[in-house]
Coordinates of C-alpha atoms in Angstrom, one line a residue:
X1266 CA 96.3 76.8 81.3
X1267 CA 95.3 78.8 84.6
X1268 CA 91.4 80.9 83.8
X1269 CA 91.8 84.7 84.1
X1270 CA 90.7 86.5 86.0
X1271 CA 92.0 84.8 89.5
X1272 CA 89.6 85.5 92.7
X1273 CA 92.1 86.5 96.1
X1274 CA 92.1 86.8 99.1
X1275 CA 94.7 89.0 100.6
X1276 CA 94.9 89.1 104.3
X1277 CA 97.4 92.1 105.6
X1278 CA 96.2 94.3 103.0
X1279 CA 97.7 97.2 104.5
X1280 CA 100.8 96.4 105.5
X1281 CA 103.7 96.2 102.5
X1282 CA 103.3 93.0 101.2
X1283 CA 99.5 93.8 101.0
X1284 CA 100.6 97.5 99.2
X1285 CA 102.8 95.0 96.7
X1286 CA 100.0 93.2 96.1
X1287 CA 97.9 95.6 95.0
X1288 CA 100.2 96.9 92.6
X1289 CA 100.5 94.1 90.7
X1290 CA 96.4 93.6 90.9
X1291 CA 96.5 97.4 89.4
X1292 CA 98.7 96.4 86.8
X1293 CA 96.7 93.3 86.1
X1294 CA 92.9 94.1 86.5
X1295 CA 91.8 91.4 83.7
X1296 CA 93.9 88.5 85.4
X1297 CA 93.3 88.9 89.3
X1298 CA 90.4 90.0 91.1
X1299 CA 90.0 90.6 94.8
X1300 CA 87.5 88.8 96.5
X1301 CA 88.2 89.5 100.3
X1302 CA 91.0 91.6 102.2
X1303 CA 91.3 91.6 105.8
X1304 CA 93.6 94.0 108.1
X1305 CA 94.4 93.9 111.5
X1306 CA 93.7 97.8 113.0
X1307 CA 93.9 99.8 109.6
X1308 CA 89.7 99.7 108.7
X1309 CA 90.3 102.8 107.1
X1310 CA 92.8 101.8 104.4
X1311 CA 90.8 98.5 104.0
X1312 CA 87.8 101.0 103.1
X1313 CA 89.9 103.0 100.5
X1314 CA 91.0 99.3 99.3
X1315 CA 87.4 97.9 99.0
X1316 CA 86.3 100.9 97.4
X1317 CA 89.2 100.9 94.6
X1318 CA 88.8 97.2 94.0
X1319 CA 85.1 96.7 94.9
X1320 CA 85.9 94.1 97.4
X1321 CA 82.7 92.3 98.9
X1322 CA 84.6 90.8 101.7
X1323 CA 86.5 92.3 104.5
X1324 CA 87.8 91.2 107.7
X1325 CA 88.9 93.8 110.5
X1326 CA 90.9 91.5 113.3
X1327 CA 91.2 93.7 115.9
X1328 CA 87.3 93.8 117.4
X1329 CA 87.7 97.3 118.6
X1330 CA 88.7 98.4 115.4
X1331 CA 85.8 96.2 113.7
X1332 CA 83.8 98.5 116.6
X1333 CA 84.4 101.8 114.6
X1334 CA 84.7 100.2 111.2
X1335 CA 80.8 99.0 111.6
X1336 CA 79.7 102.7 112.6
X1337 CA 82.1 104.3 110.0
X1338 CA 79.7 103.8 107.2
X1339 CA 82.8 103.0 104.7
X1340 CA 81.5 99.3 104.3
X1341 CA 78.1 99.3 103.4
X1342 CA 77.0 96.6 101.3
X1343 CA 80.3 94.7 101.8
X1344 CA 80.6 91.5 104.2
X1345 CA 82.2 93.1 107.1
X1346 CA 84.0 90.0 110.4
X1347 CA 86.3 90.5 112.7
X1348 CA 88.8 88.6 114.8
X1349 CA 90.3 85.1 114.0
X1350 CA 86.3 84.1 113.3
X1351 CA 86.1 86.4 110.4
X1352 CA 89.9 85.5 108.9
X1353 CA 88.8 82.1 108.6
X1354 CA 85.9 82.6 107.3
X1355 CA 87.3 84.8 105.0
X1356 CA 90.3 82.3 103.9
X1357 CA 87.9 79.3 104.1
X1358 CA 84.5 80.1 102.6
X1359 CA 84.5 83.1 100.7
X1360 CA 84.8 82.0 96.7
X1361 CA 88.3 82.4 95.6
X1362 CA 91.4 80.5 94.0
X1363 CA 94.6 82.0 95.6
X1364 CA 94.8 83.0 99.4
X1365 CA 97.9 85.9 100.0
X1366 CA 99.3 85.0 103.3
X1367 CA 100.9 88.2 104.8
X1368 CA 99.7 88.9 108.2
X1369 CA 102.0 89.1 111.1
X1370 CA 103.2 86.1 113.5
X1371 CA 100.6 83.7 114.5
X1372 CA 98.2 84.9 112.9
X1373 CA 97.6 83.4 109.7
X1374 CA 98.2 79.6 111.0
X1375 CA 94.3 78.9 111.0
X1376 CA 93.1 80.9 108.2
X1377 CA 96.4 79.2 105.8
X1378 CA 95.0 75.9 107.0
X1379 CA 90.9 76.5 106.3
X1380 CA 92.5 77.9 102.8
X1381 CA 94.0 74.7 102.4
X1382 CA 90.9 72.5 103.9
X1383 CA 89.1 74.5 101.4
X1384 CA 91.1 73.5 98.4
X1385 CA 92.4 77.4 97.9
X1386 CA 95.8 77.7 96.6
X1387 CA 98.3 79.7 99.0
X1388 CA 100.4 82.4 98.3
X1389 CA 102.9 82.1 101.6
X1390 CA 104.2 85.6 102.8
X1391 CA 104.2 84.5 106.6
X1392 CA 107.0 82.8 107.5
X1393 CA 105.5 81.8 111.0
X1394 CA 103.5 79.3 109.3
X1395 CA 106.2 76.9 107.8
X1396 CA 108.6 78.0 111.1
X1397 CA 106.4 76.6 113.6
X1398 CA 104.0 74.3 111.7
X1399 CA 105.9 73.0 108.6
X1400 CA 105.1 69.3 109.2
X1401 CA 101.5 69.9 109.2
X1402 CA 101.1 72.5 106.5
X1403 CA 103.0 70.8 104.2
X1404 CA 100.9 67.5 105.0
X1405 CA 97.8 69.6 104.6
X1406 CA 99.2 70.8 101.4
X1407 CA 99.8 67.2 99.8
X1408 CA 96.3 66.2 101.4
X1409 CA 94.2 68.9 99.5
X1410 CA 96.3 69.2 96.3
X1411 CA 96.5 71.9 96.2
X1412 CA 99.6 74.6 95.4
X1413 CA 102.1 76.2 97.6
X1414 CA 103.4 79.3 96.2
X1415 CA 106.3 81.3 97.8
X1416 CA 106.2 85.0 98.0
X1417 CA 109.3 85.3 99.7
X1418 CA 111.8 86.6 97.2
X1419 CA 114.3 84.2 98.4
X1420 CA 112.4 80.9 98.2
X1421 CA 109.8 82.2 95.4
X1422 CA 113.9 82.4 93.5
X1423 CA 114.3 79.0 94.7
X1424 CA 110.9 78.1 93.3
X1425 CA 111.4 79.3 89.6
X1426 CA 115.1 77.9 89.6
X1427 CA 114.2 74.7 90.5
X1428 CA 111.1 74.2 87.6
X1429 CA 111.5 71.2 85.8
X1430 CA 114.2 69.9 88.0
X1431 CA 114.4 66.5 89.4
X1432 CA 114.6 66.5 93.6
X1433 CA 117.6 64.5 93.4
X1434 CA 119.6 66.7 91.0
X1435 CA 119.8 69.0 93.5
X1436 CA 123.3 69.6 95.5
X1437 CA 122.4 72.8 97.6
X1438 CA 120.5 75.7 97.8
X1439 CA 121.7 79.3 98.6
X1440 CA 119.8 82.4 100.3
X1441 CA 121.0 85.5 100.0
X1442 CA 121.5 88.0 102.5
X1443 CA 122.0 91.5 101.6
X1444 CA 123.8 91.7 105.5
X1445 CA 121.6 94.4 106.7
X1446 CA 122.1 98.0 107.7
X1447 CA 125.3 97.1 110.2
X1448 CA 127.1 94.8 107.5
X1449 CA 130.5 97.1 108.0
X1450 CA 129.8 98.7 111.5
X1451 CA 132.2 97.8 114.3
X1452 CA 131.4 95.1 116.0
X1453 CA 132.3 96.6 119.4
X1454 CA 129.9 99.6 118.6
X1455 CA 126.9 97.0 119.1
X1456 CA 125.7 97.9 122.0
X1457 CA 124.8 101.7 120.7
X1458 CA 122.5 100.5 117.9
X1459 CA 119.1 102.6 118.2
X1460 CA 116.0 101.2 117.2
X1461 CA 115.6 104.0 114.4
X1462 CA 118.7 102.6 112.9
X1463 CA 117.9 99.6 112.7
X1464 CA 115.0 100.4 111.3
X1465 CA 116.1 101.7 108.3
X1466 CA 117.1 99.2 105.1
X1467 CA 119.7 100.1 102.6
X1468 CA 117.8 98.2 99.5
X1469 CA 113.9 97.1 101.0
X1470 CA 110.9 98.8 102.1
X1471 CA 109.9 96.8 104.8
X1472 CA 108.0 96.9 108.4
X1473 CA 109.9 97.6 111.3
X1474 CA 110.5 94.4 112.9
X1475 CA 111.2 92.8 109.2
X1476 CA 114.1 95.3 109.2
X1477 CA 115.7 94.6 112.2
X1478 CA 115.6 90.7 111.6
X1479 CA 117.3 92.0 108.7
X1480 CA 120.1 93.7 110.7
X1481 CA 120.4 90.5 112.8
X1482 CA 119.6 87.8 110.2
X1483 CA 117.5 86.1 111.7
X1484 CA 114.8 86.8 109.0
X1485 CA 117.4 84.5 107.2
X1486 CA 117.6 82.2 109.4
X1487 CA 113.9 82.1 109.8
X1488 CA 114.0 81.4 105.3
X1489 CA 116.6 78.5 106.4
X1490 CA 113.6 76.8 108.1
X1491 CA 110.9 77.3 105.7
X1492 CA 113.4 76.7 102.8
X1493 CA 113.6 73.2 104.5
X1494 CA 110.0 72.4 104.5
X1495 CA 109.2 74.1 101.5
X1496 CA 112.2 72.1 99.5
X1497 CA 112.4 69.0 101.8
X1498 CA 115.8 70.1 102.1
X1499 CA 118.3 69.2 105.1
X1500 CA 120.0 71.7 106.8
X1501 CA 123.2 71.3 105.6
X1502 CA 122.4 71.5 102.2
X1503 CA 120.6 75.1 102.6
X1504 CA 123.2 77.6 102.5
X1505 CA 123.1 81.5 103.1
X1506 CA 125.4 84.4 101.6
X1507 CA 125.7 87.8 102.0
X1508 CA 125.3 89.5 98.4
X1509 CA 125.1 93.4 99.3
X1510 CA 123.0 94.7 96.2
X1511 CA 120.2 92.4 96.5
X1512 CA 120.1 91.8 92.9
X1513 CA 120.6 88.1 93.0
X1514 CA 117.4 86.4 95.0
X1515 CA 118.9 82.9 95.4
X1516 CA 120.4 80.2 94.0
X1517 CA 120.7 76.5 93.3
X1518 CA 123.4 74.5 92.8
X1519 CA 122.8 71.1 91.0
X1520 CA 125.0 67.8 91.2
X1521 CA 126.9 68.6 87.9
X1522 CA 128.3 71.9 89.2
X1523 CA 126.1 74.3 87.1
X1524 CA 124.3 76.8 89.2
X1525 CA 121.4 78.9 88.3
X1526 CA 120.1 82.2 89.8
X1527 CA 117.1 84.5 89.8
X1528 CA 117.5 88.2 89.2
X1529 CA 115.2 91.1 89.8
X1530 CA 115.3 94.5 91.3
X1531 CA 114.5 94.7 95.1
X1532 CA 111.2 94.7 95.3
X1533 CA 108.5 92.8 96.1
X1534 CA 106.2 92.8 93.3
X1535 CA 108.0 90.3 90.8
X1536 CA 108.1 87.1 93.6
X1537 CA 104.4 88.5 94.0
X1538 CA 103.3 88.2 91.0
X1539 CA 105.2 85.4 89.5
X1540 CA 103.4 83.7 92.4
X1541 CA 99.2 85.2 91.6
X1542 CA 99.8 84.1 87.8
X1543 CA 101.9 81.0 88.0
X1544 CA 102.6 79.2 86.0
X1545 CA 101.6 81.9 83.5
X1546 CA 103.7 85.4 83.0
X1547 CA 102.7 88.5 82.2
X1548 CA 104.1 92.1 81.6
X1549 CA 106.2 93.3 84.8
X1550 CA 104.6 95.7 87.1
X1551 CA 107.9 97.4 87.8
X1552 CA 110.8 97.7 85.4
X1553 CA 113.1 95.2 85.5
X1554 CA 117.3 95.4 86.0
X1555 CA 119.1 97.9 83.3
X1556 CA 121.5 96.0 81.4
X1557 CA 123.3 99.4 79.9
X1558 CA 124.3 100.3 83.2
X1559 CA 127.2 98.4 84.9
X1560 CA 125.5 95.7 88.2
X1561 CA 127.5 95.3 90.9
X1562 CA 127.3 91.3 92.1
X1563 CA 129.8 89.9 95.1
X1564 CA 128.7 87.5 97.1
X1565 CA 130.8 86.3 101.0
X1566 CA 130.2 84.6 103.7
X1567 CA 128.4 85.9 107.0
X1568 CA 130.1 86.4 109.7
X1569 CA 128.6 84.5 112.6
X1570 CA 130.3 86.8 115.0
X1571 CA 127.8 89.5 113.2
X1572 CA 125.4 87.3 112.9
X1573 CA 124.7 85.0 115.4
X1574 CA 120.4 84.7 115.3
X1575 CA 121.5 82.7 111.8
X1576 CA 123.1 80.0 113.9
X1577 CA 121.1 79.8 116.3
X1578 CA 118.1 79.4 113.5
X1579 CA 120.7 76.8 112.2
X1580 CA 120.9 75.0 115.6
X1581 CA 116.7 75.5 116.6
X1582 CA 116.3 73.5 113.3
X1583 CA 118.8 70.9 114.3
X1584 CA 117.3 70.2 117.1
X1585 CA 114.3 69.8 115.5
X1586 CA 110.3 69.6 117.3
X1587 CA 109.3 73.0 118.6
X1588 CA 113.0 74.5 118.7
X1589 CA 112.2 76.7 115.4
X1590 CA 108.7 77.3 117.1
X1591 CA 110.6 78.8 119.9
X1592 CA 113.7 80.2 118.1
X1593 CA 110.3 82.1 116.3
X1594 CA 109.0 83.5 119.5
X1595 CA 111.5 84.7 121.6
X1596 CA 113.3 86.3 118.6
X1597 CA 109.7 88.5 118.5
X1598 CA 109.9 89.3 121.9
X1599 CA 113.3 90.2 122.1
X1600 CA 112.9 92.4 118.8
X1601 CA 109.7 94.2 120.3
X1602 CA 111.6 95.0 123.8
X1603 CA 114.5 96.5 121.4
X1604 CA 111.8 98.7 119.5
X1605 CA 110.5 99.3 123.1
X1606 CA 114.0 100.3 124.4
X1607 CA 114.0 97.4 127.2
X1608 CA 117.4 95.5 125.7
X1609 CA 120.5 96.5 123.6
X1610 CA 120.6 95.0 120.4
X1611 CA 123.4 92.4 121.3
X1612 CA 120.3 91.7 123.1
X1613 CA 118.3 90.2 120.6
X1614 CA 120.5 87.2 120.1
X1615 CA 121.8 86.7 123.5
X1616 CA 117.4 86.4 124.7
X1617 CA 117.0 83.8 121.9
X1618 CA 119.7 81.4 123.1
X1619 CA 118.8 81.9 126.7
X1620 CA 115.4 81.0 125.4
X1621 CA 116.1 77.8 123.6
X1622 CA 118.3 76.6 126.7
X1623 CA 115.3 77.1 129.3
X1624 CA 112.8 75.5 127.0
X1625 CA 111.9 71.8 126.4
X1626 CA 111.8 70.4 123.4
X1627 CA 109.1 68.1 121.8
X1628 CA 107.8 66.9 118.6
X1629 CA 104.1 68.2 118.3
X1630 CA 101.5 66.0 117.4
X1631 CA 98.4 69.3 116.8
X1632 CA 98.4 72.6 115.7
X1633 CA 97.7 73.2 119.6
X1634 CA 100.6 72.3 121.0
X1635 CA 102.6 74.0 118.7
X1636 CA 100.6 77.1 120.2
X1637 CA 101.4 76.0 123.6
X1638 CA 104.9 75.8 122.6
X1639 CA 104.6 79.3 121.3
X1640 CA 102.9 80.9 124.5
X1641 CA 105.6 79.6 126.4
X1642 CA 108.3 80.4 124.7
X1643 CA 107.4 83.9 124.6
X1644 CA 106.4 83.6 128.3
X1645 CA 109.9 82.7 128.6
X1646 CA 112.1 85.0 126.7
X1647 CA 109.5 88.0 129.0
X1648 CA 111.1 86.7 131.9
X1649 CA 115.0 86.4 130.9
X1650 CA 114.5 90.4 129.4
X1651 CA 112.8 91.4 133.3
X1652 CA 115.8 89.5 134.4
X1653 CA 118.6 92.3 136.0

């Protein structure tokens, strides 16, 4: 039996998963407790949060925000750090049983691993960190015995289907994809997409760049990767399906045909919170699907035509080493310059594979040369965009 309540840490408090998060803490006050929250820019939405949830931790990463967060007088008798210093220290030494993973990109690779080190359970919203570090996470993970917990509503699916279930009963596992805001747009019309359509999501709330990996599935190709460190899974045997209503999370398909599912509404707080109270359940924070009213649930291929940053995740995990590190990083550049208005969104994909070609593969033996590998990756994928 898990002891009530649970300390966390949640660092990106203020982006959505953070907001998720503390919905479910609001709904649960006598089973999780925050004991640190850290933010990258937003100091004065991390003050509103410390004061609702009398947090005595916070971390500010960006120093000049941490600047005008010290003078602001919102913190006062609170521990107050900034920059990758104060996220691990925050992860690492402050008291707590469950770390929230959900800052942006590279980020959260040290801070996950001092949470490890430290013998802190982690709930994994990142998907950098299996991406481009999966051998040494999941080593750390094994080391420290401690818990991985998906938040991903894809893999946390995964997670709950496969409880109880024997490794080797397992024949595949499928993603779902809901196919993104362009699922039945022309194909030949690609080249018009504007950055404020694809930043718009028929059936999530979700950041900007989160949306347009959406669109061009490589946020699902990115889940193929950390579905095979997180399951020890081969490519092959991780499938991916577009299922329109996002109804169905994922699946898994065992050796004796039968096939089980996850279901929720689209949003974020059930994965969330199955993962804070596992392996204990609780009343939902949001209600749950409506039975008396008639769910649509289809499920087809992609289209690789559409959608092709899913092969190319596909092929960066093939070739195994730093090829997801670097799939990773130019698919960040590419999507920034197509916020920015520096590429079309055909773009996007076209950048990535340009990327992979120009870059040298190699199996990683530290967490610093998977940085390296990162740097120049994105070094990379700057100069094919400047490129006329």
């Amino acid at each position: 039996m898990s002891h009530f309540p649970k300390k966390i840490i949640l660092l990106g408090a203020t982006g959505s998963i953070g907001e998720s998060t503390l919905k479910v803490l609001r709904k649960h006050p006598d089973k999780l407790k925050l004991a640190g929250i850290a933010c990258d820019k937003a100091y004065g939405k991390l003050a509103d949060i410390c004061e609702e949830f009398d947090v005595p931790n916070a971390t500010v990463y960006s120093k000049e925000a941490y600047q005008h967060a010290k003078v602001s007088g919102s913190f006062q008798g609170r521990n107050l750090n900034s920059g990758m210093e104060g996220l691990i220290e925050l992860a690492g030494n402050v008291d707590a049983d469950i770390v929230v993973v959900a800052v942006v990109g590279t980020l959260g690779l040290k801070p996950a691993l001092a949470a490890i080190e430290s013998g802190k359970d982690l709930a994994l919203a990142s998907k950098e960190i299996l991406v481009m570090a999966g051998i040494f996470f999941t080593k750390a993970i094994k080391q420290a015995n401690v818990k991985l917990l998906p938040v991903d509503s894809e893999h946390n699916a995964i997670f709950q289907c496969l409880h109880g279930e024997s490794s080797d009963s397992i024949e595949k596992i499928i993603l779902t994809a809901s196919g993104g805001s362009f699922r039945d747009r022309a194909l030949d019309t690609f080249h018009l997409i504007r950055p404020e359509e694809a930043t718009h999501h028929p059936n999530w709330a979700m950041g900007k760049k989160i949306t347009v990996d959406s669109c061009t599935m490589a946020n699902k190709g990115l889940e193929v990767i950390e579905a095979h460190w997180l399951f020890n899974l081969p490519p092959e045997n991780i499938r991916v399906m577009i299922h329109p209503t996002s109804i169905v999370h994922s699946m898994v398909e065992f050796t004796d045909g039968s096939i089980l599912s996850q279901m929720s509404p689209p949003s974020m707080t059930f994965a969330i919170q199955h993962a804070l109270l596992y392996p204990q359940r609780a009343e939902k924070t949001e209600p749950s699907l409506n039975f008396e009213k008639s769910l649509k649930i289809e499920f087809f291929p992609p289209d690789i035509k559409r959608y092709p940053c899913l092969q190319l995740a596909y092929d960066s995990l093939k070739i195994g080493g730093t090829g997801p590190t670097v799939f990773n990083a130019a698919n960040e550049v590419s999507v920034e310059s197509f916020l920015n208005k520096k590429i079309a969104f055909p773009d996007i994909a076209k950048t990535i594979e340009k990327t992979l070609e120009s870059c040298n593969n190699f199996e990683p033996d530290t967490l610093e040369e998977v940085l390296e590998a990162d740097a120049n990756a994105r070094q990379t994928a700057s100069q094919i965009i400047r490129q006329p």
